[in-house]
Short mmCIF file of C-alpha atoms in Angstrom, two decimals:
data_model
loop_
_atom_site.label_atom_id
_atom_site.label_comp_id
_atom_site.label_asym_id
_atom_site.label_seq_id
_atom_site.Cartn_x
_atom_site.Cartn_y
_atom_site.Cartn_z
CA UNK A 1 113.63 71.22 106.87
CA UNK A 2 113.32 74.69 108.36
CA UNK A 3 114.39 77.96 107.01
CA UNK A 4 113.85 80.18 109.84
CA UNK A 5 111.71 80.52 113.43
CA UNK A 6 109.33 83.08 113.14
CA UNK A 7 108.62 85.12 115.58
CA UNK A 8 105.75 87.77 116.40
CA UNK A 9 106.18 90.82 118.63
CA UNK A 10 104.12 93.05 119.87
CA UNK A 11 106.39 95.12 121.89
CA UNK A 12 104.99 93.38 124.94
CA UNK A 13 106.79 91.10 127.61
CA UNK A 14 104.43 88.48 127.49
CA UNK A 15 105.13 87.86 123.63
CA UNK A 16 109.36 88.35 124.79
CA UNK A 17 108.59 85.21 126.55
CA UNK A 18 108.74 83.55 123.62
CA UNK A 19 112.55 84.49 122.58
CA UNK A 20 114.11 82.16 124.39
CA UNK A 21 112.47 79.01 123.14
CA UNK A 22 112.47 80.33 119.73
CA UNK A 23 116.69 80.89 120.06
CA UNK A 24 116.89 77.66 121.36
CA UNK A 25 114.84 75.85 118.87
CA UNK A 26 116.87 77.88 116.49
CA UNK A 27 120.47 77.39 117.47
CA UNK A 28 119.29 73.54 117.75
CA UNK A 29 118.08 73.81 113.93
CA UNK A 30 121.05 76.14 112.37
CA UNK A 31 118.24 78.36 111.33
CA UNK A 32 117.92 82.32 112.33
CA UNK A 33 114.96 83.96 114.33
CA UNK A 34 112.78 85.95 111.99
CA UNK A 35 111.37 88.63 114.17
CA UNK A 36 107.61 90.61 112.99
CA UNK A 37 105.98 92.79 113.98
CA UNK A 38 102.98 93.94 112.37
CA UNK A 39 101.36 97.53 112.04
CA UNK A 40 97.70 97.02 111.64
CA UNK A 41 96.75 100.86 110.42
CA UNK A 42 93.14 100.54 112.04
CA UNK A 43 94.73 99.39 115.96
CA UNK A 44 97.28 101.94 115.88
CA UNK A 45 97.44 105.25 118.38
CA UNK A 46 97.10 106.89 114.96
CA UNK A 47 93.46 105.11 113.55
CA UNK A 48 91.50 108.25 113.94
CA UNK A 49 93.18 109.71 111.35
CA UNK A 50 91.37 107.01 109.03
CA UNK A 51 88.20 109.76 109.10
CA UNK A 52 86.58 110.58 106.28
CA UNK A 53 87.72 114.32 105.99
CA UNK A 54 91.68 113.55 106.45
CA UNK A 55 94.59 114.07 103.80
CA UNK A 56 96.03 111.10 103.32
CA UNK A 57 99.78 112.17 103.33
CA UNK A 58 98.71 112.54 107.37
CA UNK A 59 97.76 109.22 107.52
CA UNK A 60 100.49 107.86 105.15
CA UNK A 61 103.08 109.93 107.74
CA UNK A 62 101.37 108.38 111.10
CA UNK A 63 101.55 105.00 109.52
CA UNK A 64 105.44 105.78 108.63
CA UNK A 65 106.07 106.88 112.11
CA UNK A 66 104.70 103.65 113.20
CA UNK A 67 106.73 101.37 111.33
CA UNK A 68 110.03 103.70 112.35
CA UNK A 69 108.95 102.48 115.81
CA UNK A 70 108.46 99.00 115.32
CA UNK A 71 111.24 98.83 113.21
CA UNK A 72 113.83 99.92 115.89
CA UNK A 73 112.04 97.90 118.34
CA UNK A 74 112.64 94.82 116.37
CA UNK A 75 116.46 95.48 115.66
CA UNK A 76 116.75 96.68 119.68
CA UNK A 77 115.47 92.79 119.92
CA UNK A 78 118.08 91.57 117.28
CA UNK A 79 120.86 93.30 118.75
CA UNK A 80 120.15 91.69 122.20
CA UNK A 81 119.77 88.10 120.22
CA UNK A 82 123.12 88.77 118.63
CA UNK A 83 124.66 89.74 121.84
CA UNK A 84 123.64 86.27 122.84
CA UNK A 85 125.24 84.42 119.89
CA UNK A 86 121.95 84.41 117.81
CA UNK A 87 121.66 85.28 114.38
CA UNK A 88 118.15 87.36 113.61
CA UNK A 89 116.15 88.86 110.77
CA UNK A 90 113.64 91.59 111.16
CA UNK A 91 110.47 92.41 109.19
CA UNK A 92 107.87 95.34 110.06
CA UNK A 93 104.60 94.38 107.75
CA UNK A 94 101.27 95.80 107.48
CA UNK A 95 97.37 94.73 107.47
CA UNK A 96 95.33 92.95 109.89
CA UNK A 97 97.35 91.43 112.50
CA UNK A 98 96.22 87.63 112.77
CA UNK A 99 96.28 87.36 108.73
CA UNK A 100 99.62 89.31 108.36
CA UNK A 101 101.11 86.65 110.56
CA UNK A 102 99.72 83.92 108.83
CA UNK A 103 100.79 85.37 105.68
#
């Protein structure tokens, strides 16, 4: 019935929270945890280099740096599942943030 539990992260404790009853439901199911974490480039530390006068290598190498970071967030997160017995998947995706998700 399901394939995976997703989960999204945003690097904050209050969305960890949600790890264990995601493992749980997923160990119960035989399924993995599908971790996300989405880079939205207009929330990022990085969005005012979305002005109109910047060279968009800049903003293509800010966005890059961003998904290094949540990247090795996400498989810091999977290690620590593993560690527990749980297999889990990671996936860094951009756009808006409520419509990635959904997506």
């Amino acid at each position: 019935m399901y394939q995976r539990i997703v989960v999204a992260l945003d690097g904050s404790g209050v969305a960890e929270q949600a790890l264990g009853e995601a493992g749980e439901m997923a160990r119960r199911l035989g399924v993995p945890v599908h971790l996300l974490r989405v880079v939205d480039p207009y929330l990022t530390d990085h969005a005012s280099l979305t002005g109109m006068f910047v060279d968009e290598q800049a903003v293509e190498g800010a966005l890059h740096e961003e998904d290094e970071i949540a990247r090795r967030y996400l498989q810091s997160v999977a290690d620590r599942l593993g560690a527990e017995g749980r297999q889990a998947t990671i996936e860094v995706a951009r756009g808006p943030v409520h419509r990635t998700i959904v997506e």
